[in-house]
Short mmCIF file of C-alpha atoms in Angstrom, two decimals:
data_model
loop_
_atom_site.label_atom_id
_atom_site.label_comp_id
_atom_site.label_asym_id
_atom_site.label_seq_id
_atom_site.Cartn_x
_atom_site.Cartn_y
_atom_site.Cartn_z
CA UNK A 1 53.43 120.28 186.67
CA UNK A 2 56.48 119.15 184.79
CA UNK A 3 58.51 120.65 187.51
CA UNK A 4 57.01 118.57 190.24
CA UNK A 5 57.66 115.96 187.91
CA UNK A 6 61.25 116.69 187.72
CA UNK A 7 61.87 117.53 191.33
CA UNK A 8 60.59 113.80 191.61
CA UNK A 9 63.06 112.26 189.58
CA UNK A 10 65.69 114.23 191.30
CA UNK A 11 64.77 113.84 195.16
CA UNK A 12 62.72 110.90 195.13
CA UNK A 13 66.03 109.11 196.15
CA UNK A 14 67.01 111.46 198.75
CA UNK A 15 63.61 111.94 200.87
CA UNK A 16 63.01 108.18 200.78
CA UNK A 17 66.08 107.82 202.24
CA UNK A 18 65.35 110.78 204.47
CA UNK A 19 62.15 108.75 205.50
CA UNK A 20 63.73 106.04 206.32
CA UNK A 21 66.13 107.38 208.40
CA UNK A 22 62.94 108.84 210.66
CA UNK A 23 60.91 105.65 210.42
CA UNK A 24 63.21 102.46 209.71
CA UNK A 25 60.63 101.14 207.94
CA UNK A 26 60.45 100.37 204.08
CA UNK A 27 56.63 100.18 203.16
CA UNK A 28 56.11 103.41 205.18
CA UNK A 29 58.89 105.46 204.54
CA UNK A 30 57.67 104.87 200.54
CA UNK A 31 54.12 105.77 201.60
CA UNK A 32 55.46 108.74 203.58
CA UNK A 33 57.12 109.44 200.40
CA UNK A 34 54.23 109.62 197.96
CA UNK A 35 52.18 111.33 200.46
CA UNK A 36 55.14 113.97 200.60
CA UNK A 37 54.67 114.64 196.90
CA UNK A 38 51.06 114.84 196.75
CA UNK A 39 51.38 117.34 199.22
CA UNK A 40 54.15 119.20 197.57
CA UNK A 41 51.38 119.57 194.61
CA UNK A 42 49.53 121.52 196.34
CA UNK A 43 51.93 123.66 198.32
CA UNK A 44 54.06 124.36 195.49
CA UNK A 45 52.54 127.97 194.92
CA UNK A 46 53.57 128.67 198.60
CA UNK A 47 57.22 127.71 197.58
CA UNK A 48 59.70 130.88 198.49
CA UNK A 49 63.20 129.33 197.40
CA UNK A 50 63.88 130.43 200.86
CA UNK A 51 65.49 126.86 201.26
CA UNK A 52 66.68 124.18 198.78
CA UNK A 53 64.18 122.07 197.00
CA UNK A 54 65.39 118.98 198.91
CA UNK A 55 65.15 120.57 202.19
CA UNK A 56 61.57 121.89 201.68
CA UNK A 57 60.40 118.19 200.53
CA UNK A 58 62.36 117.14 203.92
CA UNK A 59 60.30 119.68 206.06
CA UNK A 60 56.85 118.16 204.09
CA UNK A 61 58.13 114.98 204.52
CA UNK A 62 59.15 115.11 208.06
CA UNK A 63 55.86 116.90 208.87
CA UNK A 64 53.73 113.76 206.77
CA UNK A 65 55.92 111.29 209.41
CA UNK A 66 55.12 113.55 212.72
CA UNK A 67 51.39 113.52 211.57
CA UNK A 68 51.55 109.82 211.39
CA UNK A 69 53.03 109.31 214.80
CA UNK A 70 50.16 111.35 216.53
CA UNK A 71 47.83 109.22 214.13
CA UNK A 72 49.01 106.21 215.52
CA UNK A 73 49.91 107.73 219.26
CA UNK A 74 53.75 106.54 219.01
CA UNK A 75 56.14 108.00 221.80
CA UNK A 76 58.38 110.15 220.16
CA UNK A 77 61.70 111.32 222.28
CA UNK A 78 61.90 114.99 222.16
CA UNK A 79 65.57 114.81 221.98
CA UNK A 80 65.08 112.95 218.81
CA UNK A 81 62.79 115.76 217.48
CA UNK A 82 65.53 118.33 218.81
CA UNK A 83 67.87 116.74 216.81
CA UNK A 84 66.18 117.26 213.72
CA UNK A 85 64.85 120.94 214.94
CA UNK A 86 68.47 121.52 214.63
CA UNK A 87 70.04 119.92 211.55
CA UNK A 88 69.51 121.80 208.40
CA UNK A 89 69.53 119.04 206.22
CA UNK A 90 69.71 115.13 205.68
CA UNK A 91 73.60 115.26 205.11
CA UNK A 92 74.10 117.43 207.94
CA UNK A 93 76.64 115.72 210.49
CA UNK A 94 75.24 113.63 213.29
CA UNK A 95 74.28 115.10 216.42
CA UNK A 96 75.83 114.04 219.54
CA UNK A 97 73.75 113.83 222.90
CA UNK A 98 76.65 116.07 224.58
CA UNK A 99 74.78 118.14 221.47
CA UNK A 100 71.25 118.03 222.48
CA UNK A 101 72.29 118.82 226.34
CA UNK A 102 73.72 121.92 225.20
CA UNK A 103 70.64 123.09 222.88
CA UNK A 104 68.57 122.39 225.20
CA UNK A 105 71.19 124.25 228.15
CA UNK A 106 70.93 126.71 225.53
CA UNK A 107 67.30 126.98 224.79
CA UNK A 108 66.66 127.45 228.47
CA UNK A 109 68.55 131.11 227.90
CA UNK A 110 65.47 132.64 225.91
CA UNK A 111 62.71 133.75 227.50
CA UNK A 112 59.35 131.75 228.01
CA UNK A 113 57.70 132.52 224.88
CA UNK A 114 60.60 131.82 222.27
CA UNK A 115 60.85 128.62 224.56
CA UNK A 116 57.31 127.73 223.72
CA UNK A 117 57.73 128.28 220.05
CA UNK A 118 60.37 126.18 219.84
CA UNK A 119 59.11 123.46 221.60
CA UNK A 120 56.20 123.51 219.62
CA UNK A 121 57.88 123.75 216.45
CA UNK A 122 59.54 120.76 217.57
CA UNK A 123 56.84 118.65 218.64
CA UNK A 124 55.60 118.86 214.50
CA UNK A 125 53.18 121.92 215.36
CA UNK A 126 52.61 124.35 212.61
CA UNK A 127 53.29 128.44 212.57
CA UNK A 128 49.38 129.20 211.95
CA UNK A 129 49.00 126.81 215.36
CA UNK A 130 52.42 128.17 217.49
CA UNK A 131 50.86 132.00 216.47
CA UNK A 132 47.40 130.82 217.26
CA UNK A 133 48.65 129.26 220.71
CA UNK A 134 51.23 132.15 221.64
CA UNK A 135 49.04 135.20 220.18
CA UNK A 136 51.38 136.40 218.03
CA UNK A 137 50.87 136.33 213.81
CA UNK A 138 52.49 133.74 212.08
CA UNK A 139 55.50 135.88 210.48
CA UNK A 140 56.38 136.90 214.27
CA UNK A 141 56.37 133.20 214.84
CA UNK A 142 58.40 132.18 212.03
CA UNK A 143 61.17 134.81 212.70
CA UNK A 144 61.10 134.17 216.52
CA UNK A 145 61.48 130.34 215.55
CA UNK A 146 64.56 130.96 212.67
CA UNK A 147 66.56 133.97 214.73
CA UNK A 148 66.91 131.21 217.82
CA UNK A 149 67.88 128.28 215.04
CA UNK A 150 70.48 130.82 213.98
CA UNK A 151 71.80 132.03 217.04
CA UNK A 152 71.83 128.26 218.33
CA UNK A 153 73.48 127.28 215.36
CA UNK A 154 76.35 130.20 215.37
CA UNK A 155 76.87 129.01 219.31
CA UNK A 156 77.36 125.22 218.49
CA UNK A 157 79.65 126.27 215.31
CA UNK A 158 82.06 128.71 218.00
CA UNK A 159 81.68 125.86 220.48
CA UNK A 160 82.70 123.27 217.12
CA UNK A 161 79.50 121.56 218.35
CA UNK A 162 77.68 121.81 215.43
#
């Protein structure tokens, strides 16, 4: 508990900011932002390290904001949701829509299924769902899902994209 209490004092700052950045607005991104430790609580024990502390708050947070937009039935671009399919982190640098075109350009390589899990996993859907909806198990769905983030990322850094 005193390490959730820490991680708060360190990243408090950093996935408000975060929030805001998805929202532009104040009172939610700081209700998105207690909601995102709560729920760090009590998904702590599934914490791997495979990802920084800041980015796995991100990923709850980010999820917390898509929830709300379904909640509320908001129109979300997909090419905004691409964009942050793509980017690793909150610092990561900006991407362009000459960007998007080509993940998407890209994306359209893979064959149907990867297609689907990545649309899904952009659209805010969980692994359990994407392995439910694709009939695969959730580990297939999760490596399927990071090998394509890789190999679109090592594409974009050759093409000095990304």
């Amino acid at each position: 508990m005193k390490q959730l209490e820490n991680f708060y004092i360190i990243y408090k700052q950093d996935v408000y900011m975060y929030l805001l950045s998805l929202t532009h607005n104040p009172n939610l991104s700081e209700d998105l932002l207690s909601e995102t430790f709560v729920a760090s609580m009590s998904s702590f024990v599934n914490f791997r390290g495979q990802s920084t502390v800041k980015t796995w708050l991100c990923s709850i947070a980010r999820n917390l904001w898509l929830q709300s937009i379904r909640k509320e039935n908001h129109i979300v671009e997909y090419n905004d949701l691409l964009q942050l399919y793509a980017s690793d982190s909150i610092a990561e640098k900006l991407i362009t829509k000459e960007t998007v075109k080509r993940i998407k350009a890209l994306l359209l390589e893979k064959d149907e299924r990867t297609q689907k899990i990545v649309n899904m996993r952009v659209n805010g859907y969980s692994f359990g769902e994407i392995a439910h909806d694709v009939n695969i198990s959730e580990s297939s769905a999760r490596v399927i899902d990071f090998r394509t983030k890789k190999w679109i990322k090592s594409i974009l850094e050759k093409e000095e994209l990304g």
